[in-house]
CSV table of C-alpha atoms in Angstrom, one decimal:
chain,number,residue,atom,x,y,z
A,1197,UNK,CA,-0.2,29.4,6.9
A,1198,UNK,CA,-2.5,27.3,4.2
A,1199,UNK,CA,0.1,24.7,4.6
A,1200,UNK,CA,-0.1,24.5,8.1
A,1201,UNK,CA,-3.7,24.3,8.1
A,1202,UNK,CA,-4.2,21.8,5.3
A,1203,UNK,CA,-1.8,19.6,7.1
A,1204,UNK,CA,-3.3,19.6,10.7
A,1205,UNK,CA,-6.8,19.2,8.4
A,1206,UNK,CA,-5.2,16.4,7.1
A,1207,UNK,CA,-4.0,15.0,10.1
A,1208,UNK,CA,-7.6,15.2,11.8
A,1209,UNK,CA,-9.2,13.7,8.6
A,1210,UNK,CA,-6.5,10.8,8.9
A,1211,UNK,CA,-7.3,10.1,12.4
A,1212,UNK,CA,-10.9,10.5,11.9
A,1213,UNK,CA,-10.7,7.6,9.5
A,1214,UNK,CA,-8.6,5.6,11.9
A,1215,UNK,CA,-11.6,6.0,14.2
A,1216,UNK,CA,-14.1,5.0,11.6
A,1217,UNK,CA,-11.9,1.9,10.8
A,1218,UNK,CA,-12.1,0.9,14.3
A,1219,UNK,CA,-15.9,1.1,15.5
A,1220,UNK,CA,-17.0,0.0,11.6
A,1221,UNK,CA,-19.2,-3.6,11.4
A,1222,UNK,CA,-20.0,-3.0,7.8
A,1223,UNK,CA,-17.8,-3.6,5.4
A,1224,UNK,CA,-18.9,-1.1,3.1
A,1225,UNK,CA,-18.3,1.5,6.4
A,1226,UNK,CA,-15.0,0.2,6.7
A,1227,UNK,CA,-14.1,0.9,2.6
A,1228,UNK,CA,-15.1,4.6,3.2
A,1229,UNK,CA,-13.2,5.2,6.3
A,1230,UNK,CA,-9.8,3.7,4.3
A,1231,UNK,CA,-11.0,5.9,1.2
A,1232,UNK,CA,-11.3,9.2,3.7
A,1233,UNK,CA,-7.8,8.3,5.4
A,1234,UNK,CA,-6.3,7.9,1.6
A,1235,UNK,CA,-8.0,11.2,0.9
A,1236,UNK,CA,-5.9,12.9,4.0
A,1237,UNK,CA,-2.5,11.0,3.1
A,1238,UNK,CA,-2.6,12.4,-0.5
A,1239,UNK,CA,-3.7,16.2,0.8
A,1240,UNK,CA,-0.8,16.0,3.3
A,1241,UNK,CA,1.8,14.4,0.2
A,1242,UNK,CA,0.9,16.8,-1.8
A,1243,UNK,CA,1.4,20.0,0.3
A,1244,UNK,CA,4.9,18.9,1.9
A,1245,UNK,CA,5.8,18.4,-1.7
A,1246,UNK,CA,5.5,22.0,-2.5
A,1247,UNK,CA,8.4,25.0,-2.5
A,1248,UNK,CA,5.1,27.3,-1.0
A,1249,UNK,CA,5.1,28.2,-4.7
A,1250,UNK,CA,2.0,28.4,-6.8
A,1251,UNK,CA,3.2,25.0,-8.5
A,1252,UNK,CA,3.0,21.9,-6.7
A,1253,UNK,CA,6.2,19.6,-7.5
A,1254,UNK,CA,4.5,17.7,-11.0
A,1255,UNK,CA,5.9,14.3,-9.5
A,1256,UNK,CA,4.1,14.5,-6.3
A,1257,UNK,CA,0.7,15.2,-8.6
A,1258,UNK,CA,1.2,12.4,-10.9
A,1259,UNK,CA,2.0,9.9,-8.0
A,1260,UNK,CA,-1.0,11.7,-6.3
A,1261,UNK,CA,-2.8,10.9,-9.5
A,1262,UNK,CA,-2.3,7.2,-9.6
A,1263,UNK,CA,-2.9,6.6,-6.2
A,1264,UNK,CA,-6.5,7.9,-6.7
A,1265,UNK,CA,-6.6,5.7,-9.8
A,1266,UNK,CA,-5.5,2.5,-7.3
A,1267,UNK,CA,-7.7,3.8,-4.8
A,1268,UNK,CA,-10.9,3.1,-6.8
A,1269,UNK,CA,-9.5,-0.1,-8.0
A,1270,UNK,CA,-8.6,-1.7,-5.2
A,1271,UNK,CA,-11.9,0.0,-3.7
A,1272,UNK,CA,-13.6,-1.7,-6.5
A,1273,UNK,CA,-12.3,-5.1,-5.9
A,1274,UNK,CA,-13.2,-4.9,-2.3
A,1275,UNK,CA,-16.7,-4.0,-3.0
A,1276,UNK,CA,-17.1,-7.0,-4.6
A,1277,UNK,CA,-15.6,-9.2,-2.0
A,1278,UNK,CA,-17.9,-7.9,0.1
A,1279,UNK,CA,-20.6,-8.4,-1.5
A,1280,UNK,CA,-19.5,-12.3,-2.0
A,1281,UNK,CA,-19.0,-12.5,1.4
A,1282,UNK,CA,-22.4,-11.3,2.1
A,1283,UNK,CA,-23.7,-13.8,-0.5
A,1284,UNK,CA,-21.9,-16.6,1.8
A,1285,UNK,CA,-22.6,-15.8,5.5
A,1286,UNK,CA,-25.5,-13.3,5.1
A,1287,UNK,CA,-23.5,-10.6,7.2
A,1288,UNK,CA,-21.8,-7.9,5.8
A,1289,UNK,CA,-19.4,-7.8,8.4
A,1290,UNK,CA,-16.1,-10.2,9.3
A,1291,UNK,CA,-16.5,-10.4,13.1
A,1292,UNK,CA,-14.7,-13.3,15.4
A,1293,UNK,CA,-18.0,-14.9,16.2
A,1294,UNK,CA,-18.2,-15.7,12.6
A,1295,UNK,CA,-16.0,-18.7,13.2
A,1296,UNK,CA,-18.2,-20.0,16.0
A,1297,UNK,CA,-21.1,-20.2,13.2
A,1298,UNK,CA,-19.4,-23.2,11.8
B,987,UNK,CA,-5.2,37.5,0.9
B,988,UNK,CA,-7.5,37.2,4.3
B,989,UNK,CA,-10.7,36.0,1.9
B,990,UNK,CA,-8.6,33.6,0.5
B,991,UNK,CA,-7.1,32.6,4.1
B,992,UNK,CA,-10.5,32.4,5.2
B,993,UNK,CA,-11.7,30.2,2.1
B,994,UNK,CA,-8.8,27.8,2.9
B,995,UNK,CA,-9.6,27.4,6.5
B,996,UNK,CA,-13.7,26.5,5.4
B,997,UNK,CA,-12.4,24.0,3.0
B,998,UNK,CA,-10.0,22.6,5.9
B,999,UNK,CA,-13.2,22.6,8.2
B,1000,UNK,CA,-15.2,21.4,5.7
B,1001,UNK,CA,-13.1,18.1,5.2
B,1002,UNK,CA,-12.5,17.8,9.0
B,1003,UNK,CA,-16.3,18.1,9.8
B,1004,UNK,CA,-17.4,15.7,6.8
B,1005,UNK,CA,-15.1,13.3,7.3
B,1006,UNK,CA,-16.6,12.4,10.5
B,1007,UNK,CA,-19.7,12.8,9.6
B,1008,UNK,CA,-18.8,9.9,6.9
B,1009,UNK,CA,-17.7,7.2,9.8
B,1010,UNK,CA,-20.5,8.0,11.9
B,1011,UNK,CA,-23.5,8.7,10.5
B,1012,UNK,CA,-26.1,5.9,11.4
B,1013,UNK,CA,-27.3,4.7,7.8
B,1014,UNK,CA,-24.8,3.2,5.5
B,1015,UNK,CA,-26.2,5.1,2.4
B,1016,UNK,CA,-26.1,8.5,3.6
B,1017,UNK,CA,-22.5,7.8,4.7
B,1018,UNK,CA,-21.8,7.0,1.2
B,1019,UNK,CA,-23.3,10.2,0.1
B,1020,UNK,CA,-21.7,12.0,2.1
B,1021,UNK,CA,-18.6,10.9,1.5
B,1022,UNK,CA,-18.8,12.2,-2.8
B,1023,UNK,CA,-19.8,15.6,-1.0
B,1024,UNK,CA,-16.5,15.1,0.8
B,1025,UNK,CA,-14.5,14.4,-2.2
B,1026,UNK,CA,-16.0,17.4,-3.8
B,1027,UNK,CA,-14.8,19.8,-1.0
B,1028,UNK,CA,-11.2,17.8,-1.6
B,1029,UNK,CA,-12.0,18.7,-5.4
B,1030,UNK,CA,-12.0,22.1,-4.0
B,1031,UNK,CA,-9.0,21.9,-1.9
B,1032,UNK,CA,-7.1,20.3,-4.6
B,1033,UNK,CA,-8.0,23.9,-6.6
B,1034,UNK,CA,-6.9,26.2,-3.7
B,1035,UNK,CA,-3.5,23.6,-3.8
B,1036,UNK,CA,-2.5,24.8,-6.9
B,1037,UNK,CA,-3.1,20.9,-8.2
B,1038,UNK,CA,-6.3,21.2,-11.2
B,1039,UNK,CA,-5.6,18.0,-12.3
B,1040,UNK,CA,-5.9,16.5,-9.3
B,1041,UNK,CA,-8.9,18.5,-8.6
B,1042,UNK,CA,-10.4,16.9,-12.1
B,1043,UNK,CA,-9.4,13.3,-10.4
B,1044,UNK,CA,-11.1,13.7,-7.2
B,1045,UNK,CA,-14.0,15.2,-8.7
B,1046,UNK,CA,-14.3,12.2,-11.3
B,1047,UNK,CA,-12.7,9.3,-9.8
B,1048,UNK,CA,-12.5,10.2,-6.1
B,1049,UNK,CA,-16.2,11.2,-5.9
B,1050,UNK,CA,-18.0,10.4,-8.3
B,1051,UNK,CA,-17.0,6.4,-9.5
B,1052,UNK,CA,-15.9,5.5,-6.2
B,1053,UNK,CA,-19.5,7.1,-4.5
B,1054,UNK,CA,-21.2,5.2,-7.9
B,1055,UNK,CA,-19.4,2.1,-7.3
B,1056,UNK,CA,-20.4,1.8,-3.3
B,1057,UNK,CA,-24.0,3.4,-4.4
B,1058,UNK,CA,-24.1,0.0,-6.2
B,1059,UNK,CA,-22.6,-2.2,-3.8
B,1060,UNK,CA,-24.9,-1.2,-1.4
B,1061,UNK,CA,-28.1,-1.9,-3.5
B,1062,UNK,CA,-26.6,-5.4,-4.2
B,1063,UNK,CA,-26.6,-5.9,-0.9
B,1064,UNK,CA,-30.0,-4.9,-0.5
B,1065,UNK,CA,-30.7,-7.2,-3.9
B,1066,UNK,CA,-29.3,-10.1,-2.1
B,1067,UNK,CA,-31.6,-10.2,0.8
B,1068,UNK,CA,-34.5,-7.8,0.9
B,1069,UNK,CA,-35.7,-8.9,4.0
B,1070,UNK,CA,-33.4,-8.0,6.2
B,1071,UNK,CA,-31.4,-4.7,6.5
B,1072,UNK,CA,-27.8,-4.9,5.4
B,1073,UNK,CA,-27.5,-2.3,7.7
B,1074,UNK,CA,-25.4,-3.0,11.4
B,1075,UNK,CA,-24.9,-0.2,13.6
B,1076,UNK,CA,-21.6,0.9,14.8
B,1077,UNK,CA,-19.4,-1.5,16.6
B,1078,UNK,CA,-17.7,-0.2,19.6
B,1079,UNK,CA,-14.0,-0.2,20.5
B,1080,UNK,CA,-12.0,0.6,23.6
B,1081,UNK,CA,-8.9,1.3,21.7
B,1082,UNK,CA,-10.5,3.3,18.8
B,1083,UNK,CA,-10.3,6.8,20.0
B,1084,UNK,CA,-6.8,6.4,21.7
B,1085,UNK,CA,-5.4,5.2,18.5
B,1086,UNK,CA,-7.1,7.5,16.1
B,1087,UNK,CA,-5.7,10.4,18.4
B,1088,UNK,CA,-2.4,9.1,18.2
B,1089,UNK,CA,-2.4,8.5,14.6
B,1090,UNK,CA,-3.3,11.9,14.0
B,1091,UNK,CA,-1.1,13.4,16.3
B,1092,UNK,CA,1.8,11.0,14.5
B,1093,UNK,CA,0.5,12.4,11.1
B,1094,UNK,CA,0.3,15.7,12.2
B,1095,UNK,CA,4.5,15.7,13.1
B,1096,UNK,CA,5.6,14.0,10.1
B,1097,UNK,CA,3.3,16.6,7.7
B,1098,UNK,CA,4.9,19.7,10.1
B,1099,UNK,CA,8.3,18.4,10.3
B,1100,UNK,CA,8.3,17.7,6.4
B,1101,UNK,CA,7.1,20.9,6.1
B,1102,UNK,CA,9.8,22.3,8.4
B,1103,UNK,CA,12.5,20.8,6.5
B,1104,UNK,CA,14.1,23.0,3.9
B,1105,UNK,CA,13.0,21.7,0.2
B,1106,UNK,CA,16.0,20.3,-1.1
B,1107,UNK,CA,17.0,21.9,-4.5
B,1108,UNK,CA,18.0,19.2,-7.4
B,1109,UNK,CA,14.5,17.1,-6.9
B,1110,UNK,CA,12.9,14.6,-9.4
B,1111,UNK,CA,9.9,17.2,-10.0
B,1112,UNK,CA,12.3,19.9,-10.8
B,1113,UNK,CA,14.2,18.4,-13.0
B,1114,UNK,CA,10.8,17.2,-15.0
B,1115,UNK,CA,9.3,20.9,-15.2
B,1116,UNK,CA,12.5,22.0,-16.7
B,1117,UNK,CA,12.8,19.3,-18.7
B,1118,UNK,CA,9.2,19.7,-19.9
B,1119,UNK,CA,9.9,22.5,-22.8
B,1120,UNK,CA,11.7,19.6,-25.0
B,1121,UNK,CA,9.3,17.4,-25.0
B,1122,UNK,CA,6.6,19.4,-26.4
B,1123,UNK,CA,3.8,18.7,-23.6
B,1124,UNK,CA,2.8,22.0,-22.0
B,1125,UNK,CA,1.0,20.1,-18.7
B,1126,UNK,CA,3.9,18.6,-16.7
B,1127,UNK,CA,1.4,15.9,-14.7
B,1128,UNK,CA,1.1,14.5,-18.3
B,1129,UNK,CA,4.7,15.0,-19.0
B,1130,UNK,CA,5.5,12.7,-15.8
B,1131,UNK,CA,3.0,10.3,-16.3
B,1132,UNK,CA,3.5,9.5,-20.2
B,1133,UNK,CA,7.1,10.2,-20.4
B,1134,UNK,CA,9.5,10.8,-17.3
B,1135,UNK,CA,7.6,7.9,-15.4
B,1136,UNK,CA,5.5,6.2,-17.4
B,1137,UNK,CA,6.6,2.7,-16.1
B,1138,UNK,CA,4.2,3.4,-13.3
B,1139,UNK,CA,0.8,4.6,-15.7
B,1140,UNK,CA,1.6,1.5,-17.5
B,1141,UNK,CA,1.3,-0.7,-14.2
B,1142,UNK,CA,-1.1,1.5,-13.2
B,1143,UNK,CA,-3.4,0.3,-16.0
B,1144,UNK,CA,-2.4,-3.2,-15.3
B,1145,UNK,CA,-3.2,-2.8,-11.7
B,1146,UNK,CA,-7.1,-1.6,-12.8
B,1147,UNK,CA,-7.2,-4.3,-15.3
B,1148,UNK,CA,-6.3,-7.6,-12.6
B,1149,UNK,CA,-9.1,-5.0,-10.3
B,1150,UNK,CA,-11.7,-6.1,-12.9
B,1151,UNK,CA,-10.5,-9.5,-13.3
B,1152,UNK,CA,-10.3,-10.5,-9.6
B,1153,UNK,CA,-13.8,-9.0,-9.2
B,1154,UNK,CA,-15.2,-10.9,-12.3
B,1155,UNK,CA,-13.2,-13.6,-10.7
B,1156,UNK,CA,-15.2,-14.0,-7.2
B,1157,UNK,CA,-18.8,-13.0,-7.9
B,1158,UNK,CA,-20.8,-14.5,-10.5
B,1159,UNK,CA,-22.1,-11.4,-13.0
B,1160,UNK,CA,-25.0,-9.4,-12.4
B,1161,UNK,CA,-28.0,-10.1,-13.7
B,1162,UNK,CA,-29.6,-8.1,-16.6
B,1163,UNK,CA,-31.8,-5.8,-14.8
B,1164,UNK,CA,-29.8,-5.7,-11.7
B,1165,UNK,CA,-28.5,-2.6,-12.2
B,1166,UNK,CA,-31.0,-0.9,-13.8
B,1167,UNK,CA,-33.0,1.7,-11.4
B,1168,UNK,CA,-34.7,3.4,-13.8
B,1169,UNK,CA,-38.0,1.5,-15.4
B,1170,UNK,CA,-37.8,1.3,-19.2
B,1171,UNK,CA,-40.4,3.6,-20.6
B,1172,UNK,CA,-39.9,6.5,-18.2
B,1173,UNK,CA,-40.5,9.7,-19.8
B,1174,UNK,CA,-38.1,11.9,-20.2
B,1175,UNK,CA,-35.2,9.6,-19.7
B,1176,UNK,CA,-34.2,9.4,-23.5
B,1177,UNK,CA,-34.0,13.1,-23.9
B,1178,UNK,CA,-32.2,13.3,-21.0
B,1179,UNK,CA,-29.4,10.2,-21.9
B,1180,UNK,CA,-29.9,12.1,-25.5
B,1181,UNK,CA,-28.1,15.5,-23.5
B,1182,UNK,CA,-25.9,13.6,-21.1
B,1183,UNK,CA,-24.2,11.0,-23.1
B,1184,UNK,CA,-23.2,13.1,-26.0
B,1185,UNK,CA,-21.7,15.3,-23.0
B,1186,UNK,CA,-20.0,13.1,-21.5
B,1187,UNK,CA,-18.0,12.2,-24.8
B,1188,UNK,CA,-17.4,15.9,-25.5
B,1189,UNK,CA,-16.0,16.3,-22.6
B,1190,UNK,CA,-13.7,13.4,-22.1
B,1191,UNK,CA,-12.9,13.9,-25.8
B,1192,UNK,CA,-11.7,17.9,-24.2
B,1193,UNK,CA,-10.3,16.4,-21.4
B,1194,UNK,CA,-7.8,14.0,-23.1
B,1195,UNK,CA,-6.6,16.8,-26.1
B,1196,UNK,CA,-6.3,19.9,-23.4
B,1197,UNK,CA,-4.6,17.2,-21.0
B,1198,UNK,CA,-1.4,17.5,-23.0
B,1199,UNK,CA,-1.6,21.3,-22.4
B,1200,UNK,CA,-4.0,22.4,-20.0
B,1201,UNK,CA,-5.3,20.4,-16.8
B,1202,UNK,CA,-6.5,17.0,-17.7
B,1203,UNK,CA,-5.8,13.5,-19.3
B,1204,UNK,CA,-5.9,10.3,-19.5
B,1205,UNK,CA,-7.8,9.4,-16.1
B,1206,UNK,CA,-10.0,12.1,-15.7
B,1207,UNK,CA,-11.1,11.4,-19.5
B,1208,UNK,CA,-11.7,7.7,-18.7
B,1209,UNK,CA,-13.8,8.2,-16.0
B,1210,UNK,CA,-16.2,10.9,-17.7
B,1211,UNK,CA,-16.3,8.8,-20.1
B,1212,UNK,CA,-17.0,5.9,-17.6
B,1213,UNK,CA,-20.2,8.4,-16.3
B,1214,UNK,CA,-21.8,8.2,-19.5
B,1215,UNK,CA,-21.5,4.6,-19.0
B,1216,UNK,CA,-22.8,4.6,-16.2
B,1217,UNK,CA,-26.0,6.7,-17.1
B,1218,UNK,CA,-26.7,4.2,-19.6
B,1219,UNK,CA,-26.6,1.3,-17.6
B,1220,UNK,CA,-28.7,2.6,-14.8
B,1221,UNK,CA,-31.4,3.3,-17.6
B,1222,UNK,CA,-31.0,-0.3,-19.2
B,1223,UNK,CA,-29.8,1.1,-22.2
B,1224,UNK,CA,-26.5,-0.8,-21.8
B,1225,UNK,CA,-26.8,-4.3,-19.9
B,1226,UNK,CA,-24.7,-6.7,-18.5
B,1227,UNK,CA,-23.7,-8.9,-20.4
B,1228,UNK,CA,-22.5,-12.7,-19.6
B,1229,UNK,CA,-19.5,-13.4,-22.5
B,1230,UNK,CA,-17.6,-10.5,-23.3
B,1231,UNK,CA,-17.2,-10.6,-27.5
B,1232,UNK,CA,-13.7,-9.4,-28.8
B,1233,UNK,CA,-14.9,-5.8,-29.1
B,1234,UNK,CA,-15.1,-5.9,-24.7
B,1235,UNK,CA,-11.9,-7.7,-24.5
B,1236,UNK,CA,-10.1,-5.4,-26.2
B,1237,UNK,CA,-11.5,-2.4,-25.2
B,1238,UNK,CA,-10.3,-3.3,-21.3
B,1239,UNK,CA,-6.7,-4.0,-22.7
B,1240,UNK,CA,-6.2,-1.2,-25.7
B,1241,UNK,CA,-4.2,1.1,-23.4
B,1242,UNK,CA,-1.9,-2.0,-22.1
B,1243,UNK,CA,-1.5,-2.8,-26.1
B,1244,UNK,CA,-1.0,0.5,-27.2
B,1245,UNK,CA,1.1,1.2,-24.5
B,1246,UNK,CA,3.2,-2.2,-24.2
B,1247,UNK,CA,3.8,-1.8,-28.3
B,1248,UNK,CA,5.1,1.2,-28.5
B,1249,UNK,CA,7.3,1.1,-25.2
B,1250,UNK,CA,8.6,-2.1,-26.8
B,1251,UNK,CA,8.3,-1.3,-30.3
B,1252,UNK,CA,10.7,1.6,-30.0
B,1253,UNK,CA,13.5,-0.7,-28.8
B,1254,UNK,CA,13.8,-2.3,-32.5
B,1255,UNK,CA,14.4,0.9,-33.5
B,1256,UNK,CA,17.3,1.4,-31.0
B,1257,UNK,CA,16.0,3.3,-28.3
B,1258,UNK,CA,15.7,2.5,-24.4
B,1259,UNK,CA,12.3,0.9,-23.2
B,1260,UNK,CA,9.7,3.1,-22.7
B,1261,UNK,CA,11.0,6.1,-24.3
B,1262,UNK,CA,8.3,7.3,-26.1
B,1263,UNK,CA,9.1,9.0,-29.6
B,1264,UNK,CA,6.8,12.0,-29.8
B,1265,UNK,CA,3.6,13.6,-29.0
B,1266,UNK,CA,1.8,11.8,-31.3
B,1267,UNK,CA,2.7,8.7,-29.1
B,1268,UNK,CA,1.3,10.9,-26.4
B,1269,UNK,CA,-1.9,11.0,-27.8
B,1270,UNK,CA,-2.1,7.7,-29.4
B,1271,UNK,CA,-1.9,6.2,-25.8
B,1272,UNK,CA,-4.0,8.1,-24.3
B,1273,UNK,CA,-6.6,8.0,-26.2
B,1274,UNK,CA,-6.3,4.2,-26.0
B,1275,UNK,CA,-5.5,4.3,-22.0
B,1276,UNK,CA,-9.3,6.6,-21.7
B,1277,UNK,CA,-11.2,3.9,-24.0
B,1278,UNK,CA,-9.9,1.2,-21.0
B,1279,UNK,CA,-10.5,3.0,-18.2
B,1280,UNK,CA,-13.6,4.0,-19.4
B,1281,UNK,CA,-14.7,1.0,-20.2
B,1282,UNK,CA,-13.1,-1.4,-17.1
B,1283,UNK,CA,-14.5,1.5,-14.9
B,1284,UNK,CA,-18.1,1.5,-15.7
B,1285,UNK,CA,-18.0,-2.8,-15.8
B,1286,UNK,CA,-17.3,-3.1,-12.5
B,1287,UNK,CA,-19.9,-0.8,-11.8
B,1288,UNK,CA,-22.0,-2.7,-13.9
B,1289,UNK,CA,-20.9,-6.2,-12.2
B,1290,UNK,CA,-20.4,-7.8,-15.3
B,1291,UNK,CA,-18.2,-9.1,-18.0
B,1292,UNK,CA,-19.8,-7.6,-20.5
B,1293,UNK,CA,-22.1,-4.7,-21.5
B,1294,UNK,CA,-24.6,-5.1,-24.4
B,1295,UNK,CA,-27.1,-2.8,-26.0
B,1296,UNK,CA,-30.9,-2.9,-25.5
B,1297,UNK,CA,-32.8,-2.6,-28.4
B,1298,UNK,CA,-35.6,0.9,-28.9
């Protein structure tokens, strides 16, 4: 039953981000749509992992575990490539007309 | 049993409804905030899961460096050119809600039919909590990441510390008072740094020795750490710094040395790489894995190289 629902929840959240992706011009809008659709893949990882016991499979947690720990790297990184593409175009967005500014 | 049915479901709404309040909301910064109140209801989700370590994660890492980190970015932005909004409104896209339905419906099979499928019975985490009784370590996430797979927490470390170097690598650093909000002199704000900091090294100090045993580690230690860091930098206690001196350099790479050393070290003495050869090996590397996350986490959120001390 929790399962279940966690994993539609997750499903929603996922596509959610997907949507956010999509119709996002910022950058910084487009990092926290990734970081919400990350958020769903590790709820849903985590509870197809499980034996519906009270202990989640230790594996699944610590892989769980590093993928947050990536997540904010990589996050991290891209934060600061925005910003130096902001720094270089004055837009904080990556859009195809960008190429006609040349 | 229907409270607690009833307290998963709110949780499950809670995430759904958040989330898209997170890609739509019109202003950029309150997206941002609430996206850490979202990672606090996962926080909460992770508890009703069974998963308190992960709950610990997403509370500190998920929420509350990654909300720091974008807090910052956005104010950078705003540093860069004051005169016009950073802001853009939402972009439209034909495609976007067609996609996104199908993605979740895709999601939504492969989650069900996983959780269909009968859970086979010789897996990886199996064998680790039985296995976890020899080795001494009471909390099995630790177990798996310092021992059973600790190939991965190595890389894992390595990963964050090319995250600081490409970001050092393609923005010049900040200046000194960029990232300072709070004016030097403001009352109140010693006494409160003189409360928070010495808390913050309490508790990732608790965090790290109960993450053996208890719910905790490495990671979650790191990045309490890295919130005392970052309290201090926002008040212009710490600055950034232009050189790093040998004290920053090696406080980014102590967990990498510590780790690297003893997984290698051990091989002189006969055994296989990586095999760590005790608890105290536990412990040594962690402690030196929170000091560099710690540290590489609140530099990037600093922009900079290098943090120095201010002075009074």
């Amino acid at each position: 039953m929790t399962e279940v629902m966690f994993v539609l929840a997750a499903s929603l959240v996922f596509g959610i981000g997907v949507w956010g992706l999509l119709i996002a011009e910022h950058l910084l809008r487009k990092l926290l749509a990734l970081n919400v659709m990350s958020s769903s893949v590790f709820i849903i990882m985590l509870v197809v992992s499980g034996d519906g016991g009270t202990s989640p499979d230790p594996v699944a947690q610590a892989l769980i575990l590093t993928g947050i720990v990536i997540a904010v790297a990589a996050t991290a990184f891209a934060l600061a490539l925005m910003i130096s593409i902001y720094r270089a175009t004055g837009r904080p967005s990556i859009s195809e007309s960008d190429d006609d500014d040349r | 049993m229907v409270i607690s049915v009833l307290i998963d479901f709110l949780l499950a709404a809670g995430m759904v409804v958040l989330a898209l309040q997170v890609v739509s909301d019109k202003a950029v910064l309150r997206s941002i905030i609430l996206f850490v109140v979202f990672g606090l209801v996962m926080a909460l989700a992770w508890t009703r899961l069974h998963a308190p370590d992960l709950a610990l994660a997403e509370a500190a890492i998920g929420a509350g460096v990654t909300g720091a980190l974008m807090m910052m970015a956005w104010r950078r932005l705003l540093i860069i050119n004051p005169e016009r909004p950073a802001d853009t409104p939402l972009g439209r896209s034909r495609l976007a809600v067609p996609v996104a339905l199908l993605s979740a419906v895709l999601v939504a099979t492969i989650g069900l039919t996983a959780l269909d499928v009968e859970s086979p019975t010789h897996t990886a985490g199996q064998v680790a909590a039985e296995e976890m009784t020899a080795t001494g370590l009471g909390n099995p996430v630790t177990g798996v990441l310092l021992l059973f797979r600790n190939l991965d927490t190595l890389l894992e470390m390595a990963v964050l510390l090319i995250a600081l170097l490409g970001a050092r690598a393609i923005s010049p650093p900040a200046s000194p008072e960029e990232a300072a909000v709070v004016e030097t002199g403001t009352p109140l704000v010693g006494a409160l740094l003189a409360i928070l900091v010495p808390l913050s090294i309490l508790i990732a100090t608790h965090l790290l020795l109960a993450g053996t045993h208890e719910p905790g580690g490495a990671f979650q230690a790191g990045a309490v750490l890295a919130a005392g860091g970052v309290a201090l930098i926002l008040s212009a206690r710490l600055k950034p710094g232009e050189r790093p001196g040998i004290v920053m350099q090696l406080g980014v790479t102590v967990g990498l040395i510590a780790f690297v050393a003893i997984g290698v070290g051990i091989m002189a003495l006969g055994e296989t790489l990586l095999v760590l050869p005790g608890t105290w090996a536990v412990y040594l590397i962690e402690t030196a894995m929170m000091v560099s996350i710690g540290l590489t986490l609140a530099l990037l959120f600093a922009g900079a190289p290098a943090l120095v001390g201010r002075r009074g």
